[in-house]
Every structure is written in C-alpha cells, then in structure tokens.
Amino acid sequence: MKPPHLFLIAGEPSGDLLGAALIAGLRELCGPCLRLEGVGGPAMAALGFESRFPMEELSVMGLSEVLPRLPNLLRRIRETAEAVIAARPDALVTIDSPDFCLRVARRARKALPDLRVIHYVAPSVWAWRPGRAAKMARTVDHVLALLPFEPPYMRAAGMTCDFVGHPVVETPRVPLSGTIALREELGIAPGQQVLLVLPGSRMGEVTRLSPVFAEVIARLTASHPDLAIVVPAAGPVAERVAAAFPRSEAGWPRILDPTGRTVAEADARKRAAFAMADAALAASGTVSLELAAQGAPMVIAYAANALTAAVVRRMVRIDTVTLVNLVTETRAVPEFLLGDCRPGLIAPAVAHLLDDPAAAEAQRDAADRAMALLGRGGE
C-alpha cells in the first residue's frame, strides 16, 4: 500500500496552528511514511513541513488591504492550484482562509475531477454571506467544523460535515508556577494587576487598532497607576507592535516578542500571559477562545476602514462576533466593533473587569461553559 499523500493549505496564523495539530495527529495515525506538501506557516514548519512560499503573503483582511495585493494573491492562487494538479494527492486539505483556499480547490478540481477536497474550519455562513455554503458544496466533499452548531448548515448545502471540537480545548491550563515565572521575568510584583493588550496578528489590524488601544492604556494607567501592561505580539507584526506601544517611564507595557524562540517556547509564554491576566483587551478573532481557555476576562474590539465597515454592516446577520458569546448563547463578553471601537467606550469596560471581581468571575464562568461545549473534557 502506498503512503497517504496530502496537499495542505493554511493561509493565516490560526490556520497554521490548526495545520500543525493536524500534522501531528496524522503522523500519529499514519506513521512516518505520510507524505505532505503545500502551504503553511512557522508552526507547521516546526514539524518539518516545507511551505511553497511564505504564508504571510496570504494573511490580509479587508477590501483596502486585499486590493493592492490582488495581483500577487491571484498569482499565488494559480501557482498553488498548478502545484496541486502536478502533485495529484490523495486529498486536498484546505484550512480556513476560504477566499484563497476554495479558489485553489476549484481550479484543481476542474483539472482533477476525482480529487477529494476536505475543508477544515466551516465558514461562518451563520453570520454572513450564507450563500457561500452552496457555492462551497460544488467543490468541497467534507467539512471539519470547529463549532457545535455548524454541521447542519454544511449538510443543508449538500456536504458531509463533522464537529471535531476546537483545538483550543486541548490546551491545558497553565499551572501557577508558570504564571509566577513569567511575572518574575517581566518584573510584575505579587498582587499587581495585569492587563493584556492584543491588537491583532495582521498588519492591517495592528495599524488600525494600535492608536485606539494605546489611548485606552493611557486612560487606564491614569486611573490605575499600578497596572502592569503586557502586549503579546504575533511574530509577523512584532516590530510594528513594539513601535506602536513604546514603554513609559514606569516601564510599561512589556512586549512579549516570539522572535528567536521556538514555536513551543513562544506559545508557552503567551499562554502563561493569558493565564495571569486580570483583564485583556483584544482584537476580535480566535484569540478570544485562547483567552477563555486560560480563564482571562476580556473586552473585544475591532475597527475597519470605512469601505469594509460599510460592507460588513450590510451583510452581517448576528449581533455578536465573539465566539464565547456565540457558543454559550450569552453576551458575557463586551464588544466594541466598528463605530463603537472608541477609547471612551472601551476603557470603562476594561476598568469594570479590573475593579469588579464579580464581573470578572462571571466571564470566567462563561468561558468554562464555552470550553465544555467545544469539547473540553470529552473524548
């Protein structure tokens, strides 16, 4: 029997982490003979996966970011599809990033009609652009869904779909010793409150959110002068984050830069930071579940350029975007999105978490429920 041959495509940091976990699991099942190729990021590379080009080229969001890079994105779609066709794998596994991945899959499927296509991470058709499911079904055979309410949407469109649980639930809680070690490293005194600030993993997100988040920091340090502030930065934007959040005379914020560390080391430090947080201010995205997995109370914010914001307002069908809220069917996590992404609104919400232990504990309870619903403690 020939070894399984899979072509994997991940287009952004969250997909890279999913891809790395998938590779590890597949190797456990199939052994070292498994043959893999495709596109991925540093987490997949740490497992020996060789990407055909830097994944960061695909990590763009919003119309104003995509348009200037459209020629390169179209070229990469064409090149990647040609690579799939030449490889003739047993299956094409696309991981999130549907706008890129599914265009590649359509081109490849046209040349290889019998190619099996598996898409990992169901697109959020329950939130916006519901017609994507039917369009996707023309190319995709099977969907691996991260959220428990997603399979019916995929099946209704004609695809098979399994809820596989969210990988965040496999992330263990950081022990007290881990948070103590990081506090000592960063010079945070015992009992000193900690605020995490996470302005996103894409350059466009960081550019838009950093001025807002910096003003929130200024307001909070005025009312909470002993507050320790830590900014965990994603590798591709670490320099931009460091420039956007310079240290004050008091020595804050401290930037957690993963540069020069292994993926495992950087991830362990980030999780320890999440676990020690009294509150977090974060860009909307999967980071909300990572914070919830470590019991960090949070406020979510997101800004977009005027064109993208106008499109989103017309198309979004839900009143919350935070996954903890969606999974638990609550509104436990405060959100300040688009026009509401203003320091004057955000700062009081963060201060409420810092000042009211009951409010912080209510969020931790919601986070625990979300983790259970996503599969923590299950098989």
Coordinates of C-alpha atoms in Angstrom, one line a residue:
M1 CA 0.0 0.0 0.0
K2 CA 1.4 3.4 -1.0
P3 CA 1.8 6.0 1.8
P4 CA -1.0 8.6 2.1
H5 CA -0.3 11.8 0.2
L6 CA -2.0 15.0 1.2
F7 CA -1.7 18.6 0.0
L8 CA -2.3 21.0 2.9
I9 CA -3.0 24.8 2.6
A10 CA -3.1 27.2 5.6
G11 CA -3.3 30.9 4.9
E12 CA -3.1 32.6 8.3
P13 CA -1.6 32.1 11.8
S14 CA -4.7 30.5 13.3
G15 CA -4.8 28.1 10.3
D16 CA -1.1 27.4 10.7
L17 CA -1.7 26.2 14.3
L18 CA -4.6 24.0 13.2
G19 CA -2.4 22.6 10.4
A20 CA 0.4 21.8 12.9
A21 CA -2.0 20.0 15.2
L22 CA -3.5 18.1 12.2
I23 CA 0.0 17.1 11.0
A24 CA 0.9 15.8 14.5
G25 CA -2.3 13.8 14.7
L26 CA -1.9 12.4 11.2
R27 CA 1.6 11.2 11.8
E28 CA 0.4 9.5 15.0
L29 CA -2.1 7.6 12.9
C30 CA -0.2 7.0 9.7
G31 CA 3.4 6.9 10.9
P32 CA 6.5 8.5 9.3
C33 CA 5.5 7.3 5.8
L34 CA 2.9 10.1 5.5
R35 CA 3.7 12.4 2.6
L36 CA 2.7 16.1 3.0
E37 CA 3.2 19.2 0.9
G38 CA 1.6 22.6 0.4
V39 CA 1.5 26.0 2.1
G40 CA 1.8 26.7 5.8
G41 CA 3.4 28.8 8.4
P42 CA 6.0 28.5 11.2
A43 CA 4.0 26.1 13.4
M44 CA 3.8 23.6 10.5
A45 CA 7.4 24.3 9.6
A46 CA 8.5 23.3 13.1
L47 CA 7.2 19.8 12.3
G48 CA 9.2 19.6 9.1
F49 CA 6.6 20.9 6.7
E50 CA 8.1 22.8 3.8
S51 CA 5.9 25.7 2.5
R52 CA 6.0 26.5 -1.1
F53 CA 6.0 30.3 -0.3
P54 CA 5.7 32.4 2.9
M55 CA 2.2 32.0 4.3
E56 CA 2.3 35.7 5.4
E57 CA 1.7 36.7 1.8
L58 CA -1.9 35.4 2.2
S59 CA -2.6 37.0 5.6
V60 CA -4.7 40.0 4.6
M61 CA -8.1 41.1 5.6
G62 CA -10.5 43.8 4.4
L63 CA -11.0 45.3 1.0
S64 CA -8.4 48.0 1.3
E65 CA -5.7 45.5 2.2
V66 CA -6.7 42.9 -0.4
L67 CA -6.9 45.2 -3.4
P68 CA -3.3 46.4 -3.5
R69 CA -2.1 42.8 -3.2
L70 CA -4.6 41.3 -5.5
P71 CA -2.2 40.6 -8.4
N72 CA 0.1 38.7 -6.1
L73 CA -2.8 36.8 -4.5
L74 CA -4.1 35.8 -7.9
R75 CA -0.7 34.6 -8.9
R76 CA -0.4 32.5 -5.8
I77 CA -3.8 31.0 -6.4
R78 CA -2.8 30.0 -9.9
E79 CA 0.6 28.6 -8.8
T80 CA -0.8 26.7 -5.8
A81 CA -3.6 25.1 -8.0
E82 CA -0.9 24.1 -10.6
A83 CA 1.1 22.5 -7.8
V84 CA -1.9 20.5 -6.6
I85 CA -2.6 19.4 -10.1
A86 CA 1.0 18.3 -10.6
A87 CA 1.1 16.5 -7.2
R88 CA -2.1 14.6 -7.8
P89 CA -2.5 14.0 -4.0
D90 CA -5.0 11.6 -2.4
A91 CA -6.8 14.6 -0.9
L92 CA -6.5 18.4 -0.8
V93 CA -7.0 19.7 2.8
T94 CA -7.7 23.4 2.9
I95 CA -7.5 25.0 6.3
D96 CA -9.7 28.1 6.9
S97 CA -8.9 31.1 4.6
P98 CA -11.8 30.2 2.3
D99 CA -11.3 33.1 -0.1
F100 CA -7.9 31.8 -1.0
C101 CA -8.3 28.1 -0.4
L102 CA -11.5 27.5 -2.2
R103 CA -10.4 29.3 -5.3
V104 CA -7.4 27.0 -5.4
A105 CA -9.6 24.0 -4.8
R106 CA -12.0 25.0 -7.6
R107 CA -9.1 25.3 -10.1
A108 CA -7.6 22.0 -9.0
R109 CA -10.9 20.1 -9.0
K110 CA -11.6 21.3 -12.6
A111 CA -8.4 19.5 -13.7
L112 CA -8.7 16.6 -11.3
P113 CA -12.5 15.8 -11.1
D114 CA -11.9 12.9 -8.7
L115 CA -9.8 14.9 -6.3
R116 CA -11.1 14.7 -2.7
V117 CA -11.4 18.1 -1.0
I118 CA -11.7 18.4 2.7
H119 CA -12.1 21.9 4.3
Y120 CA -11.1 22.3 7.9
V121 CA -13.0 25.2 9.6
A122 CA -16.5 25.8 8.4
P123 CA -17.0 29.3 7.0
S124 CA -19.3 31.4 9.2
V125 CA -22.3 31.2 6.9
W126 CA -24.5 31.5 10.0
A127 CA -23.1 35.1 10.5
W128 CA -22.8 36.5 7.0
R129 CA -22.9 35.5 3.3
P130 CA -25.0 32.4 3.7
G131 CA -24.8 31.7 0.0
R132 CA -21.2 30.6 0.4
A133 CA -22.2 27.2 1.7
A134 CA -24.0 26.2 -1.6
K135 CA -21.1 27.6 -3.6
M136 CA -18.6 25.7 -1.5
A137 CA -20.5 22.5 -1.9
R138 CA -19.7 22.5 -5.6
T139 CA -16.0 21.9 -4.7
V140 CA -15.8 20.5 -1.2
D141 CA -16.7 17.0 -0.2
H142 CA -16.3 17.1 3.5
V143 CA -16.1 19.8 6.2
L144 CA -14.4 19.6 9.6
A145 CA -16.3 22.1 11.9
L146 CA -14.9 23.7 15.0
L147 CA -18.2 24.8 16.5
P148 CA -21.0 22.5 17.5
F149 CA -23.8 24.4 15.8
E150 CA -22.1 24.5 12.3
P151 CA -22.7 20.9 10.8
P152 CA -26.4 21.5 10.0
Y153 CA -25.5 24.5 7.8
M154 CA -23.0 22.5 5.9
R155 CA -25.2 19.4 5.5
A156 CA -28.1 21.5 4.3
A157 CA -25.8 22.7 1.4
G158 CA -25.0 19.1 0.4
M159 CA -21.7 18.5 2.1
T160 CA -20.9 15.9 4.8
C161 CA -19.6 17.5 8.0
D162 CA -18.3 16.5 11.4
F163 CA -18.0 18.6 14.5
V164 CA -14.4 17.8 15.5
G165 CA -14.1 20.1 18.5
H166 CA -12.0 23.2 18.8
P167 CA -8.2 22.6 19.3
V168 CA -8.2 25.3 22.0
V169 CA -9.9 22.8 24.4
E170 CA -6.8 20.6 24.2
T171 CA -4.7 23.5 25.6
P172 CA -4.0 22.8 29.2
R173 CA -4.5 25.4 31.9
V174 CA -1.1 27.0 32.8
P175 CA -0.1 26.0 36.3
L176 CA 0.5 28.6 39.0
S177 CA 4.2 28.0 38.7
G178 CA 4.1 29.1 35.0
T179 CA 2.5 32.4 35.7
I180 CA 4.7 33.1 38.7
A181 CA 7.8 32.5 36.5
L182 CA 6.6 34.9 33.8
R183 CA 5.6 37.6 36.4
E184 CA 9.1 37.4 37.8
E185 CA 10.7 37.6 34.3
L186 CA 8.6 40.7 33.5
G187 CA 9.1 42.4 36.8
I188 CA 5.4 42.2 37.9
A189 CA 5.0 42.3 41.7
P190 CA 2.9 39.8 43.6
G191 CA -0.7 41.0 43.7
Q192 CA -0.1 43.6 40.9
Q193 CA -3.0 43.7 38.4
V194 CA -2.1 42.7 34.9
L195 CA -3.8 44.0 31.7
L196 CA -3.1 42.2 28.4
V197 CA -3.4 44.1 25.2
L198 CA -3.7 42.1 21.9
P199 CA -4.0 44.3 18.8
G200 CA -4.2 41.5 16.2
S201 CA -2.0 39.3 14.2
R202 CA -2.3 41.0 10.8
M203 CA -0.5 44.2 9.9
G204 CA -3.8 46.0 9.0
E205 CA -5.4 45.1 12.3
V206 CA -2.4 46.4 14.2
T207 CA -2.3 49.6 12.2
R208 CA -5.9 50.4 12.9
L209 CA -6.2 49.2 16.5
S210 CA -3.0 50.3 18.0
P211 CA -3.9 54.0 18.3
V212 CA -7.2 53.1 19.9
F213 CA -5.6 50.6 22.3
A214 CA -2.8 52.9 23.2
E215 CA -5.3 55.6 24.2
V216 CA -7.2 53.0 26.3
I217 CA -3.9 52.2 28.0
A218 CA -3.3 55.9 28.7
R219 CA -6.7 56.3 30.3
L220 CA -6.4 53.1 32.4
T221 CA -2.9 53.9 33.7
A222 CA -4.2 57.3 34.8
S223 CA -7.0 55.7 36.9
H224 CA -4.9 52.5 37.8
P225 CA -1.3 53.8 38.2
D226 CA 0.0 50.4 39.4
L227 CA -1.4 48.5 36.5
A228 CA 1.1 46.2 34.7
I229 CA 0.5 46.0 31.0
V230 CA 1.8 43.2 28.7
V231 CA 1.4 43.1 24.9
P232 CA 1.9 39.6 23.4
A233 CA 2.8 40.1 19.8
A234 CA 2.4 37.7 16.9
G235 CA 5.7 37.1 15.1
P236 CA 4.9 38.7 11.7
V237 CA 3.8 42.0 13.4
A238 CA 6.1 42.1 16.4
E239 CA 8.2 45.0 15.2
R240 CA 5.1 47.1 14.4
V241 CA 3.6 46.3 17.8
A242 CA 6.8 47.3 19.6
A243 CA 6.8 50.6 17.7
A244 CA 3.1 51.2 18.4
F245 CA 3.4 50.6 22.2
P246 CA 6.6 52.2 23.5
R247 CA 7.5 51.9 27.2
S248 CA 6.5 54.7 29.5
E249 CA 8.8 56.0 32.3
A250 CA 7.1 53.4 34.5
G251 CA 8.4 50.6 32.3
W252 CA 5.1 49.6 30.7
P253 CA 4.0 48.0 28.5
R254 CA 6.2 45.0 28.2
I255 CA 6.2 43.4 24.7
L256 CA 6.2 39.6 24.5
D257 CA 8.1 39.1 21.3
P258 CA 8.3 35.5 20.0
T259 CA 11.2 36.3 17.7
G260 CA 14.1 34.0 18.3
R261 CA 12.1 31.5 20.3
T262 CA 10.8 28.1 19.2
V263 CA 7.1 27.9 18.4
A264 CA 6.6 25.8 21.6
E265 CA 8.5 28.3 23.8
A266 CA 6.6 31.3 22.4
D267 CA 3.3 29.5 22.8
A268 CA 4.0 28.6 26.4
R269 CA 4.9 32.2 27.3
K270 CA 1.8 33.5 25.6
R271 CA -0.4 31.0 27.4
A272 CA 1.2 32.0 30.7
A273 CA 0.5 35.6 30.0
F274 CA -3.2 34.8 29.3
A275 CA -3.4 32.8 32.5
M276 CA -2.0 35.7 34.6
A277 CA -4.3 38.4 33.2
D278 CA -6.8 40.2 35.4
A279 CA -8.3 41.6 32.2
A280 CA -7.5 41.6 28.4
L281 CA -8.3 43.9 25.6
A282 CA -8.1 42.0 22.3
A283 CA -8.9 42.3 18.7
S284 CA -11.8 40.2 17.5
G285 CA -10.8 36.7 16.4
T286 CA -9.9 33.2 17.7
V287 CA -7.7 34.8 20.4
S288 CA -10.9 35.2 22.4
L289 CA -11.1 31.4 22.7
E290 CA -7.4 31.2 23.6
L291 CA -8.0 33.8 26.4
A292 CA -11.1 31.9 27.5
A293 CA -9.2 28.6 27.7
Q294 CA -6.9 30.3 30.3
G295 CA -9.7 32.0 32.2
A296 CA -8.8 35.5 31.2
P297 CA -11.7 38.1 31.4
M298 CA -11.8 40.2 28.2
V299 CA -13.1 43.0 26.2
I300 CA -13.2 42.6 22.4
A301 CA -12.8 45.4 20.0
Y302 CA -12.4 45.8 16.2
A303 CA -12.0 48.6 13.7
A304 CA -12.1 48.5 9.9
N305 CA -11.6 51.1 7.2
A306 CA -14.8 52.9 6.0
L307 CA -15.3 50.7 2.9
T308 CA -15.0 47.4 4.7
A309 CA -17.1 48.6 7.7
A310 CA -19.9 49.7 5.3
V311 CA -19.9 46.3 3.6
V312 CA -19.9 44.4 6.9
R313 CA -22.8 46.4 8.4
R314 CA -24.9 45.5 5.4
M315 CA -24.1 41.8 5.4
V316 CA -23.7 40.6 9.0
R317 CA -26.7 38.7 10.3
I318 CA -25.7 38.3 14.0
D319 CA -25.4 40.8 16.9
T320 CA -22.1 39.4 18.4
V321 CA -18.9 38.1 16.8
T322 CA -17.1 36.8 19.9
L323 CA -17.0 33.0 19.9
V324 CA -17.5 32.8 23.7
N325 CA -20.8 34.6 23.3
L326 CA -21.9 32.6 20.3
V327 CA -21.1 29.2 21.8
T328 CA -22.7 29.9 25.2
E329 CA -25.6 31.9 23.6
T330 CA -24.9 34.8 26.0
R331 CA -23.4 38.2 25.7
A332 CA -20.9 37.7 28.6
V333 CA -18.0 39.3 26.7
P334 CA -18.4 43.1 25.9
E335 CA -17.7 44.1 22.3
F336 CA -16.8 47.4 20.8
L337 CA -16.9 47.0 17.0
L338 CA -16.5 49.3 14.0
G339 CA -18.0 52.7 15.0
D340 CA -18.1 51.7 18.7
C341 CA -14.3 51.0 18.7
R342 CA -13.5 54.1 20.7
P343 CA -11.3 54.6 23.7
G344 CA -14.1 56.4 25.6
L345 CA -16.3 53.4 25.4
I346 CA -13.7 50.7 25.7
A347 CA -11.7 52.0 28.8
P348 CA -14.6 51.9 31.2
A349 CA -15.5 48.3 30.2
V350 CA -11.9 47.2 30.9
A351 CA -11.9 49.1 34.1
H352 CA -15.1 47.3 35.2
L353 CA -13.3 43.9 34.9
L354 CA -10.3 45.2 36.9
D355 CA -12.5 46.8 39.6
D356 CA -15.4 44.3 40.0
P357 CA -14.3 40.7 40.9
A358 CA -17.9 39.5 40.4
A359 CA -17.9 40.7 36.7
A360 CA -14.6 39.0 36.1
E361 CA -15.8 35.8 37.7
A362 CA -19.0 35.8 35.6
Q363 CA -16.8 35.9 32.5
R364 CA -14.7 33.0 33.7
D365 CA -17.9 31.0 34.3
A366 CA -19.0 31.7 30.7
A367 CA -15.5 30.8 29.4
D368 CA -15.7 27.4 31.3
R369 CA -19.1 26.7 29.7
A370 CA -17.7 27.6 26.3
M371 CA -14.8 25.2 26.7
A372 CA -17.1 22.4 27.8
L373 CA -19.4 22.9 24.8
L374 CA -16.4 22.9 22.5
G375 CA -15.2 19.6 23.8
R376 CA -13.0 20.1 26.8
G377 CA -13.3 17.1 29.0
G378 CA -14.7 15.0 26.1
E379 CA -13.1 12.2 24.1

